[in-house]
Amino acid sequence: RASAAAAAPSAPSSELSWPDATATATCDGDLAVVASVVNLGARGVIATGLPFLDHMIDQLTSHAQLGVSVIVTEGATAREPCVDASGSDDERVASAAGEALGSALRAFLAPGIARTRDGTVAPDAASAVFAAPLDEAYSWCDLNASPETPGRLDFELAPYGPASSPGGIGRTRIGTYQTKLTEPFFAALTEASGVAMHIQKCRGDNAHHITEASFKAFARCLRAAMDSMEGVDVVSMNAKLEGVTRSASRARATKETDIDVFVDLDGAPDVTSVSTGIATLDALLCEIAAHGGVQLNVKATGDLWIDDHHTTEDVAITIGQVLCEALGDKAGCNRMGRAVAAVLDGGDVDAADAADAAVVEAVMDLSNRPYLENGVEFRDEFIGDLSAEMIDHLFMSVTANGQMTVHLVQHAAGKSDGDLAVAAARAFGRCLRQCVAVDPRRAGAVASSKGTLSV
């Protein structure tokens, strides 16, 4: 396998240039904050004296692809990165940091917002929705930078932990960081930037995960809105890493099953072929491949005279393993995705216009941390010739062996379990397509604040 970093495709050209922007916010007393934003820039200095907040702000580098600096000064002395200076002024610091970063973002986003104002792009190009997972938690962000929408914040993250915690408030601190500081930070950021934002915890009881998922969702939402204003669609670009083959195959034979699987992430979905002896399983895997934009070839035989368990499980395990191998170190990948599928009588429909449709949302991260939270609930024991419980097992085995984090959310059961299963498969596939897409702007780098997803 060639080095992805050495084979990155060219970044997309655009008529829109995002300007470097710097802004300052002052607090009562001698505290001041200077923030700067650079498109596709390297990580700047982030030193608020609240190390956990610094780590959260850094999500903008990995997930919004922005070089961000936020430095707090007291008098003539700048705070140092990775040094805890928390104390009685923490809320002032968090608010001022949000204000400075928001003011810098206002100047930074101005050319894109001007395009919505003059009709170069549609007004809704300045808006985006994204959900980011982190193990058992995931948070949702709805962002609107339209000039007609004043900066405001709807904030629903508390409790930072189980509602059954003492007082039902969850954790009050993450390390020395007060969880209550997250809201004033975002409130100041939205007011200063003029961006309207709704941040909501959807699942999760881990305070660190809830907060980090929220910052990741914000960062991804911001980049999505920028791309929309710029006219960039990374998924439809179908960029390739030159010299890198993102395909893999595996054969697996036991006393229960005999399986051959081939996956090509950059292959042609229309040459997908799946034969497992279970028609419903074949159909769902074909749906995942078609909507995932990948080539999937599966030939499997198993002990179907016993039941469908071994064949479904072993096929899913092997597909997950092959996906993981084809992804390699995931360098250059978009990494995260969110998709919704609404299905009625087997066809795609608009969920808002079809009361009887099955609607499933999928949230995915090629995180190297296997986790599935599946909220899809079937009413019948079988869907065609596949037992309903094995559909959960299908997603679990692909997710675990593919080293992914996946949340499946059932928004509507629809009028049939068949539609519900297809909606889950399509949402999963669409998410996969977003995640495996190569973003040329990442220049072959891994989308992680850790710098790697391999350890």
CSV table of C-alpha atoms in Angstrom, one decimal:
chain,number,residue,atom,x,y,z
A,1,ARG,CA,0.0,0.0,0.0
A,2,ALA,CA,1.4,3.4,-1.0
A,3,SER,CA,1.5,6.2,1.5
A,4,ALA,CA,-1.7,8.2,1.4
A,5,ALA,CA,0.0,11.3,2.5
A,6,ALA,CA,2.3,11.2,-0.5
A,7,ALA,CA,-0.5,10.6,-2.9
A,8,ALA,CA,-3.1,13.1,-1.9
A,9,PRO,CA,-5.2,14.5,-4.8
A,10,SER,CA,-5.4,18.2,-5.6
A,11,ALA,CA,-7.7,20.3,-3.4
A,12,PRO,CA,-10.9,21.6,-5.2
A,13,SER,CA,-10.7,24.9,-6.9
A,14,SER,CA,-13.1,27.6,-5.8
A,15,GLU,CA,-14.0,31.2,-6.6
A,16,LEU,CA,-14.5,31.9,-2.9
A,17,SER,CA,-11.6,32.8,-0.7
A,18,TRP,CA,-12.0,32.6,3.1
A,19,PRO,CA,-9.9,35.4,4.6
A,20,ASP,CA,-7.7,35.0,7.7
A,21,ALA,CA,-9.4,36.7,10.6
A,22,THR,CA,-8.4,37.9,14.0
A,23,ALA,CA,-10.5,39.3,16.8
A,24,THR,CA,-10.1,40.4,20.4
A,25,ALA,CA,-12.4,40.2,23.4
A,26,THR,CA,-11.8,41.8,26.8
A,27,CYS,CA,-13.1,40.9,30.2
A,28,ASP,CA,-13.6,43.0,33.3
A,29,GLY,CA,-10.2,43.6,34.8
A,30,ASP,CA,-7.0,42.7,33.0
A,31,LEU,CA,-8.1,39.6,31.1
A,32,ALA,CA,-8.2,39.7,27.3
A,33,VAL,CA,-8.6,37.0,24.6
A,34,VAL,CA,-7.2,37.1,21.0
A,35,ALA,CA,-8.6,34.5,18.6
A,36,SER,CA,-7.6,33.9,14.9
A,37,VAL,CA,-9.0,31.6,12.2
A,38,VAL,CA,-7.2,30.4,9.1
A,39,ASN,CA,-8.9,28.2,6.4
A,40,LEU,CA,-7.0,24.9,6.1
A,41,GLY,CA,-4.4,26.2,8.4
A,42,ALA,CA,-2.2,24.3,10.9
A,43,ARG,CA,-3.2,24.1,14.5
A,44,GLY,CA,-2.5,27.4,16.2
A,45,VAL,CA,-1.8,28.1,19.9
A,46,ILE,CA,-4.8,27.4,22.1
A,47,ALA,CA,-4.2,28.5,25.7
A,48,THR,CA,-7.2,29.6,27.7
A,49,GLY,CA,-5.9,28.3,31.0
A,50,LEU,CA,-8.8,25.7,30.8
A,51,PRO,CA,-7.1,22.7,29.2
A,52,PHE,CA,-10.3,20.8,28.6
A,53,LEU,CA,-11.8,23.8,26.8
A,54,ASP,CA,-8.5,24.0,24.7
A,55,HIS,CA,-9.0,20.4,23.7
A,56,MET,CA,-12.5,21.1,22.6
A,57,ILE,CA,-11.6,24.2,20.6
A,58,ASP,CA,-9.0,22.1,18.9
A,59,GLN,CA,-11.7,20.0,17.4
A,60,LEU,CA,-12.1,22.9,14.9
A,61,THR,CA,-8.7,22.0,13.5
A,62,SER,CA,-9.4,18.3,12.9
A,63,HIS,CA,-13.1,18.5,12.0
A,64,ALA,CA,-13.7,22.0,10.5
A,65,GLN,CA,-10.2,22.0,8.9
A,66,LEU,CA,-9.4,25.4,10.4
A,67,GLY,CA,-6.3,26.7,11.9
A,68,VAL,CA,-7.5,28.2,15.2
A,69,SER,CA,-5.6,30.1,17.9
A,70,VAL,CA,-7.2,31.3,21.1
A,71,ILE,CA,-4.9,32.9,23.7
A,72,VAL,CA,-5.9,34.4,27.0
A,73,THR,CA,-3.7,37.1,28.5
A,74,GLU,CA,-3.7,38.5,32.0
A,75,GLY,CA,-2.1,41.9,31.9
A,76,ALA,CA,1.0,41.4,29.7
A,77,THR,CA,1.3,37.7,30.4
A,78,ALA,CA,-0.1,35.1,28.0
A,79,ARG,CA,-1.4,31.8,29.4
A,80,GLU,CA,0.5,28.7,28.3
A,81,PRO,CA,-0.9,25.7,26.5
A,82,CYS,CA,-1.5,22.6,28.6
A,83,VAL,CA,-1.2,24.6,31.9
A,84,ASP,CA,-4.3,24.7,34.2
A,85,ALA,CA,-5.1,28.2,35.3
A,86,SER,CA,-8.7,27.6,36.3
A,87,GLY,CA,-10.1,29.6,39.2
A,88,SER,CA,-12.8,32.1,40.1
A,89,ASP,CA,-12.7,33.8,36.7
A,90,ASP,CA,-13.4,30.6,34.6
A,91,GLU,CA,-16.9,31.7,33.4
A,92,ARG,CA,-15.5,35.1,32.3
A,93,VAL,CA,-12.7,33.3,30.4
A,94,ALA,CA,-15.0,30.9,28.7
A,95,SER,CA,-17.4,33.6,27.6
A,96,ALA,CA,-14.6,35.9,26.4
A,97,ALA,CA,-13.0,33.0,24.5
A,98,GLY,CA,-16.3,32.3,22.8
A,99,GLU,CA,-16.8,36.0,22.0
A,100,ALA,CA,-13.3,36.4,20.5
A,101,LEU,CA,-13.6,33.2,18.4
A,102,GLY,CA,-17.1,34.2,17.3
A,103,SER,CA,-16.0,37.6,16.2
A,104,ALA,CA,-13.2,36.1,14.2
A,105,LEU,CA,-15.6,33.7,12.6
A,106,ARG,CA,-17.9,36.6,11.7
A,107,ALA,CA,-15.2,38.2,9.7
A,108,PHE,CA,-14.0,34.9,8.3
A,109,LEU,CA,-17.5,33.8,7.1
A,110,ALA,CA,-18.4,37.2,5.6
A,111,PRO,CA,-17.5,36.4,1.9
A,112,GLY,CA,-19.6,33.2,2.0
A,113,ILE,CA,-22.6,34.9,3.7
A,114,ALA,CA,-22.3,37.7,1.0
A,115,ARG,CA,-22.9,35.0,-1.6
A,116,THR,CA,-26.2,34.1,0.0
A,117,ARG,CA,-27.2,37.7,0.2
A,118,ASP,CA,-26.4,38.6,-3.5
A,119,GLY,CA,-28.0,35.4,-4.8
A,120,THR,CA,-24.9,33.7,-6.0
A,121,VAL,CA,-25.9,30.7,-3.9
A,122,ALA,CA,-29.3,29.9,-2.3
A,123,PRO,CA,-30.0,31.4,1.2
A,124,ASP,CA,-30.1,28.0,2.8
A,125,ALA,CA,-26.5,27.3,1.6
A,126,ALA,CA,-25.4,29.0,4.9
A,127,SER,CA,-27.1,26.3,7.0
A,128,ALA,CA,-26.1,22.7,7.8
A,129,VAL,CA,-27.1,19.9,10.2
A,130,PHE,CA,-24.6,17.3,11.5
A,131,ALA,CA,-24.5,14.7,14.2
A,132,ALA,CA,-21.2,13.4,15.6
A,133,PRO,CA,-20.8,10.3,17.7
A,134,LEU,CA,-18.3,9.4,20.4
A,135,ASP,CA,-18.7,5.8,21.6
A,136,GLU,CA,-22.1,5.7,23.4
A,137,ALA,CA,-22.7,9.4,23.1
A,138,TYR,CA,-23.7,11.5,20.1
A,139,SER,CA,-24.7,15.1,19.7
A,140,TRP,CA,-26.6,17.0,17.0
A,141,CYS,CA,-25.9,20.5,15.7
A,142,ASP,CA,-28.1,22.7,13.5
A,143,LEU,CA,-26.2,25.7,12.3
A,144,ASN,CA,-27.5,28.7,10.3
A,145,ALA,CA,-25.2,31.5,9.3
A,146,SER,CA,-27.8,33.2,7.0
A,147,PRO,CA,-27.8,37.0,7.4
A,148,GLU,CA,-31.5,37.0,8.1
A,149,THR,CA,-31.0,34.8,11.1
A,150,PRO,CA,-29.7,36.6,14.2
A,151,GLY,CA,-27.0,34.8,16.3
A,152,ARG,CA,-28.7,32.8,19.0
A,153,LEU,CA,-28.2,29.5,20.9
A,154,ASP,CA,-30.5,26.7,21.7
A,155,PHE,CA,-28.5,24.5,24.1
A,156,GLU,CA,-29.6,21.1,25.4
A,157,LEU,CA,-26.6,19.1,26.7
A,158,ALA,CA,-27.3,18.8,30.4
A,159,PRO,CA,-27.3,16.6,32.3
A,160,TYR,CA,-23.6,15.7,31.7
A,161,GLY,CA,-24.1,12.2,32.9
A,162,PRO,CA,-27.0,9.9,33.9
A,163,ALA,CA,-30.2,11.6,34.9
A,164,SER,CA,-30.2,9.2,37.8
A,165,SER,CA,-27.1,11.0,39.3
A,166,PRO,CA,-27.5,12.9,42.5
A,167,GLY,CA,-29.8,15.8,41.9
A,168,GLY,CA,-30.2,14.7,38.3
A,169,ILE,CA,-27.5,17.1,37.1
A,170,GLY,CA,-24.8,14.7,36.1
A,171,ARG,CA,-21.1,15.6,36.4
A,172,THR,CA,-20.3,19.2,37.4
A,173,ARG,CA,-16.6,18.9,36.4
A,174,ILE,CA,-14.4,17.1,33.8
A,175,GLY,CA,-11.1,17.3,35.4
A,176,THR,CA,-10.9,20.9,36.7
A,177,TYR,CA,-13.2,22.1,33.9
A,178,GLN,CA,-16.8,23.0,35.0
A,179,THR,CA,-19.3,21.5,32.6
A,180,LYS,CA,-21.5,24.5,33.0
A,181,LEU,CA,-19.0,26.6,31.1
A,182,THR,CA,-19.8,25.0,27.8
A,183,GLU,CA,-23.1,26.9,27.5
A,184,PRO,CA,-21.7,30.5,28.0
A,185,PHE,CA,-18.8,29.7,25.6
A,186,PHE,CA,-21.3,28.8,22.8
A,187,ALA,CA,-23.7,31.6,23.8
A,188,ALA,CA,-21.0,34.2,23.4
A,189,LEU,CA,-19.7,32.6,20.2
A,190,THR,CA,-23.1,32.6,18.5
A,191,GLU,CA,-23.9,36.1,19.5
A,192,ALA,CA,-20.5,37.4,18.3
A,193,SER,CA,-20.5,35.4,15.1
A,194,GLY,CA,-24.2,36.1,14.2
A,195,VAL,CA,-24.6,32.4,13.7
A,196,ALA,CA,-27.8,30.7,15.0
A,197,MET,CA,-27.1,27.3,16.5
A,198,HIS,CA,-29.0,24.5,18.2
A,199,ILE,CA,-26.8,22.0,20.0
A,200,GLN,CA,-28.5,18.9,21.5
A,201,LYS,CA,-27.3,15.8,23.3
A,202,CYS,CA,-29.1,12.8,21.6
A,203,ARG,CA,-27.5,9.9,23.5
A,204,GLY,CA,-24.9,9.4,26.1
A,205,ASP,CA,-24.1,9.5,29.8
A,206,ASN,CA,-20.3,10.2,29.7
A,207,ALA,CA,-19.7,13.9,30.3
A,208,HIS,CA,-16.4,13.9,28.3
A,209,HIS,CA,-18.0,12.2,25.4
A,210,ILE,CA,-21.1,14.4,25.4
A,211,THR,CA,-19.1,17.6,25.3
A,212,GLU,CA,-16.6,16.4,22.8
A,213,ALA,CA,-19.2,15.0,20.5
A,214,SER,CA,-20.9,18.5,20.6
A,215,PHE,CA,-17.8,20.3,19.6
A,216,LYS,CA,-17.2,17.9,16.8
A,217,ALA,CA,-20.7,18.3,15.6
A,218,PHE,CA,-20.3,22.0,15.6
A,219,ALA,CA,-17.0,21.8,13.8
A,220,ARG,CA,-18.4,19.5,11.1
A,221,CYS,CA,-21.5,21.6,10.8
A,222,LEU,CA,-19.4,24.7,10.3
A,223,ARG,CA,-17.3,23.1,7.5
A,224,ALA,CA,-20.5,21.7,5.9
A,225,ALA,CA,-22.0,25.2,5.7
A,226,MET,CA,-18.8,26.6,4.4
A,227,ASP,CA,-18.7,23.9,1.7
A,228,SER,CA,-22.3,24.7,0.8
A,229,MET,CA,-21.6,28.4,0.4
A,230,GLU,CA,-18.4,27.5,-1.6
A,231,GLY,CA,-20.2,25.0,-3.8
A,232,VAL,CA,-17.9,22.1,-2.7
A,233,ASP,CA,-19.3,18.6,-2.3
A,234,VAL,CA,-16.6,16.2,-1.2
A,235,VAL,CA,-18.7,13.1,-1.6
A,236,SER,CA,-19.7,13.7,-5.2
A,237,MET,CA,-16.2,14.7,-6.2
A,238,ASN,CA,-15.2,11.0,-5.9
A,239,ALA,CA,-11.6,11.9,-5.4
A,240,LYS,CA,-9.0,9.2,-5.4
A,241,LEU,CA,-5.7,8.7,-3.6
A,242,GLU,CA,-3.2,8.2,-6.4
A,243,GLY,CA,-1.3,5.0,-6.1
A,244,VAL,CA,-3.4,3.8,-3.3
A,245,THR,CA,-5.7,0.8,-3.8
A,246,ARG,CA,-8.5,0.9,-1.3
A,247,SER,CA,-9.7,-2.7,-1.8
A,248,ALA,CA,-9.4,-6.0,0.1
A,249,SER,CA,-10.6,-9.5,0.0
A,250,ARG,CA,-10.9,-12.4,2.5
A,251,ALA,CA,-11.9,-16.0,2.5
A,252,ARG,CA,-13.2,-17.6,5.6
A,253,ALA,CA,-14.0,-21.3,5.9
A,254,THR,CA,-15.3,-23.1,9.0
A,255,LYS,CA,-17.4,-26.2,9.7
A,256,GLU,CA,-20.4,-23.8,9.6
A,257,THR,CA,-19.8,-21.5,6.6
A,258,ASP,CA,-17.6,-21.0,3.5
A,259,ILE,CA,-17.3,-17.3,2.6
A,260,ASP,CA,-15.5,-15.1,0.0
A,261,VAL,CA,-15.8,-11.3,0.3
A,262,PHE,CA,-14.3,-8.6,-1.9
A,263,VAL,CA,-14.7,-4.8,-1.3
A,264,ASP,CA,-13.4,-2.0,-3.4
A,265,LEU,CA,-14.2,1.4,-1.8
A,266,ASP,CA,-13.5,3.1,-5.2
A,267,GLY,CA,-15.1,0.4,-7.3
A,268,ALA,CA,-18.4,0.4,-9.2
A,269,PRO,CA,-21.4,-0.3,-7.1
A,270,ASP,CA,-23.3,-1.6,-10.1
A,271,VAL,CA,-21.0,-4.7,-10.3
A,272,THR,CA,-21.9,-5.7,-6.7
A,273,SER,CA,-23.0,-9.3,-6.4
A,274,VAL,CA,-24.2,-11.0,-3.2
A,275,SER,CA,-25.2,-14.6,-2.8
A,276,THR,CA,-25.6,-16.0,0.7
A,277,GLY,CA,-28.6,-18.3,0.3
A,278,ILE,CA,-30.7,-15.8,2.3
A,279,ALA,CA,-32.6,-13.5,0.0
A,280,THR,CA,-33.3,-10.8,2.5
A,281,LEU,CA,-29.7,-10.7,3.6
A,282,ASP,CA,-28.6,-10.4,0.0
A,283,ALA,CA,-31.0,-7.5,-0.6
A,284,LEU,CA,-29.9,-5.6,2.5
A,285,LEU,CA,-26.2,-6.0,1.7
A,286,CYS,CA,-26.8,-4.8,-1.9
A,287,GLU,CA,-28.6,-1.7,-0.4
A,288,ILE,CA,-25.6,-0.9,1.8
A,289,ALA,CA,-23.2,-1.3,-1.2
A,290,ALA,CA,-25.4,0.7,-3.6
A,291,HIS,CA,-26.0,3.6,-1.2
A,292,GLY,CA,-22.4,3.4,0.1
A,293,GLY,CA,-21.0,3.8,-3.4
A,294,VAL,CA,-18.7,0.8,-3.0
A,295,GLN,CA,-18.3,-2.5,-4.9
A,296,LEU,CA,-19.2,-5.5,-2.7
A,297,ASN,CA,-18.9,-9.1,-3.9
A,298,VAL,CA,-20.0,-11.9,-1.5
A,299,LYS,CA,-20.3,-15.6,-2.2
A,300,ALA,CA,-21.3,-17.6,0.8
A,301,THR,CA,-22.7,-21.0,1.7
A,302,GLY,CA,-23.6,-22.0,5.2
A,303,ASP,CA,-25.6,-24.4,7.4
A,304,LEU,CA,-28.9,-23.0,6.6
A,305,TRP,CA,-30.5,-26.3,7.4
A,306,ILE,CA,-29.9,-25.3,11.0
A,307,ASP,CA,-30.9,-21.6,10.8
A,308,ASP,CA,-29.7,-18.2,9.4
A,309,HIS,CA,-27.5,-17.3,12.4
A,310,HIS,CA,-24.1,-18.6,11.4
A,311,THR,CA,-24.3,-17.5,7.8
A,312,THR,CA,-25.5,-13.9,8.6
A,313,GLU,CA,-22.9,-13.5,11.4
A,314,ASP,CA,-19.9,-14.9,9.5
A,315,VAL,CA,-20.7,-12.9,6.4
A,316,ALA,CA,-21.1,-9.7,8.4
A,317,ILE,CA,-17.9,-10.4,10.3
A,318,THR,CA,-16.0,-10.9,7.1
A,319,ILE,CA,-17.4,-7.8,5.4
A,320,GLY,CA,-16.4,-5.7,8.5
A,321,GLN,CA,-12.9,-7.1,8.4
A,322,VAL,CA,-12.5,-6.5,4.7
A,323,LEU,CA,-13.8,-2.9,5.0
A,324,CYS,CA,-11.3,-2.3,7.8
A,325,GLU,CA,-8.4,-3.6,5.7
A,326,ALA,CA,-9.5,-1.6,2.6
A,327,LEU,CA,-9.6,1.6,4.7
A,328,GLY,CA,-6.1,1.1,5.9
A,329,ASP,CA,-5.0,4.0,8.2
A,330,LYS,CA,-8.0,6.0,6.9
A,331,ALA,CA,-5.7,8.9,5.9
A,332,GLY,CA,-7.5,11.4,3.7
A,333,CYS,CA,-10.9,10.0,4.6
A,334,ASN,CA,-13.8,12.3,5.5
A,335,ARG,CA,-14.2,9.9,8.5
A,336,MET,CA,-17.6,11.0,9.8
A,337,GLY,CA,-21.1,11.0,8.3
A,338,ARG,CA,-24.8,11.4,9.1
A,339,ALA,CA,-27.6,10.3,6.8
A,340,VAL,CA,-31.4,9.8,6.9
A,341,ALA,CA,-33.4,7.3,4.8
A,342,ALA,CA,-37.2,7.3,4.5
A,343,VAL,CA,-38.7,4.3,2.8
A,344,LEU,CA,-42.3,3.5,1.8
A,345,ASP,CA,-43.1,0.4,-0.2
A,346,GLY,CA,-39.5,-0.1,-0.9
A,347,GLY,CA,-39.0,3.4,-2.5
A,348,ASP,CA,-37.3,6.5,-1.2
A,349,VAL,CA,-39.7,9.2,-0.1
A,350,ASP,CA,-39.6,12.6,1.7
A,351,ALA,CA,-40.1,11.8,5.4
A,352,ALA,CA,-42.1,15.0,5.8
A,353,ASP,CA,-44.6,14.0,3.1
A,354,ALA,CA,-45.1,10.3,3.9
A,355,ALA,CA,-46.7,9.5,7.2
A,356,ASP,CA,-46.5,5.8,6.6
A,357,ALA,CA,-42.7,5.8,5.8
A,358,ALA,CA,-40.1,4.1,7.8
A,359,VAL,CA,-37.4,6.6,8.8
A,360,VAL,CA,-34.0,5.8,10.1
A,361,GLU,CA,-31.1,8.1,10.8
A,362,ALA,CA,-27.5,6.8,10.9
A,363,VAL,CA,-24.5,8.5,12.5
A,364,MET,CA,-21.1,7.0,11.8
A,365,ASP,CA,-17.4,7.5,12.6
A,366,LEU,CA,-14.5,5.5,11.3
A,367,SER,CA,-13.0,5.9,14.8
A,368,ASN,CA,-11.2,2.6,15.3
A,369,ARG,CA,-13.4,2.3,18.4
A,370,PRO,CA,-16.1,-0.3,17.7
A,371,TYR,CA,-19.5,0.6,19.1
A,372,LEU,CA,-23.0,0.1,17.9
A,373,GLU,CA,-26.1,1.7,19.4
A,374,ASN,CA,-29.1,0.4,17.5
A,375,GLY,CA,-32.5,1.8,18.2
A,376,VAL,CA,-34.3,0.0,15.3
A,377,GLU,CA,-37.1,-2.2,16.7
A,378,PHE,CA,-38.9,-4.7,14.5
A,379,ARG,CA,-42.4,-5.9,15.2
A,380,ASP,CA,-42.3,-9.3,13.6
A,381,GLU,CA,-40.1,-12.3,14.1
A,382,PHE,CA,-39.0,-12.6,10.4
A,383,ILE,CA,-38.4,-10.2,7.6
A,384,GLY,CA,-38.7,-12.4,4.5
A,385,ASP,CA,-36.4,-15.3,5.1
A,386,LEU,CA,-34.2,-13.5,7.7
A,387,SER,CA,-35.0,-13.5,11.4
A,388,ALA,CA,-35.3,-9.9,12.6
A,389,GLU,CA,-32.8,-10.4,15.4
A,390,MET,CA,-30.1,-11.1,12.9
A,391,ILE,CA,-30.4,-7.7,11.3
A,392,ASP,CA,-29.1,-6.2,14.6
A,393,HIS,CA,-26.4,-8.8,14.5
A,394,LEU,CA,-25.6,-7.9,11.0
A,395,PHE,CA,-25.0,-4.3,11.8
A,396,MET,CA,-23.2,-5.2,15.1
A,397,SER,CA,-20.7,-7.5,13.3
A,398,VAL,CA,-20.0,-5.2,10.5
A,399,THR,CA,-19.5,-2.3,12.9
A,400,ALA,CA,-17.3,-4.2,15.4
A,401,ASN,CA,-15.0,-5.7,12.7
A,402,GLY,CA,-15.0,-2.6,10.7
A,403,GLN,CA,-13.7,-0.7,13.7
A,404,MET,CA,-16.5,1.9,13.5
A,405,THR,CA,-18.8,3.8,15.8
A,406,VAL,CA,-22.4,3.7,14.6
A,407,HIS,CA,-25.7,4.9,16.0
A,408,LEU,CA,-28.9,3.9,14.3
A,409,VAL,CA,-31.9,5.9,15.3
A,410,GLN,CA,-35.5,4.9,14.4
A,411,HIS,CA,-37.6,8.1,13.8
A,412,ALA,CA,-40.6,6.2,12.4
A,413,ALA,CA,-41.3,2.5,12.2
A,414,GLY,CA,-43.3,2.8,9.0
A,415,LYS,CA,-46.1,0.4,8.0
A,416,SER,CA,-43.8,-2.6,7.4
A,417,ASP,CA,-40.7,-4.1,8.9
A,418,GLY,CA,-39.4,-4.6,5.4
A,419,ASP,CA,-39.4,-0.9,4.8
A,420,LEU,CA,-37.7,-0.4,8.2
A,421,ALA,CA,-34.9,-2.8,7.4
A,422,VAL,CA,-34.3,-1.2,4.0
A,423,ALA,CA,-34.3,2.3,5.6
A,424,ALA,CA,-31.6,1.2,8.1
A,425,ALA,CA,-29.5,-0.4,5.4
A,426,ARG,CA,-29.8,2.7,3.2
A,427,ALA,CA,-29.0,5.1,6.0
A,428,PHE,CA,-26.0,3.0,7.0
A,429,GLY,CA,-24.8,2.9,3.4
A,430,ARG,CA,-25.2,6.6,2.8
A,431,CYS,CA,-23.2,7.3,6.0
A,432,LEU,CA,-20.5,4.9,4.9
A,433,ARG,CA,-20.2,6.7,1.5
A,434,GLN,CA,-19.7,10.0,3.4
A,435,CYS,CA,-17.1,8.5,5.7
A,436,VAL,CA,-15.0,6.8,3.1
A,437,ALA,CA,-15.0,9.8,0.7
A,438,VAL,CA,-11.5,11.2,0.2
A,439,ASP,CA,-11.3,14.9,1.0
A,440,PRO,CA,-8.5,16.4,-1.1
A,441,ARG,CA,-8.0,19.2,1.4
A,442,ARG,CA,-6.8,16.8,4.0
A,443,ALA,CA,-3.7,16.2,1.9
A,444,GLY,CA,-3.8,12.5,3.0
A,445,ALA,CA,-3.8,13.4,6.7
A,446,VAL,CA,-6.0,11.6,9.3
A,447,ALA,CA,-9.0,13.6,10.6
A,448,SER,CA,-8.2,13.3,14.3
A,449,SER,CA,-6.9,15.7,17.0
A,450,LYS,CA,-4.7,12.7,18.1
A,451,GLY,CA,-3.1,12.6,14.7
A,452,THR,CA,-3.9,8.9,14.2
A,453,LEU,CA,-6.7,6.5,14.3
A,454,SER,CA,-4.4,3.5,14.4
A,455,VAL,CA,-3.8,3.3,18.2
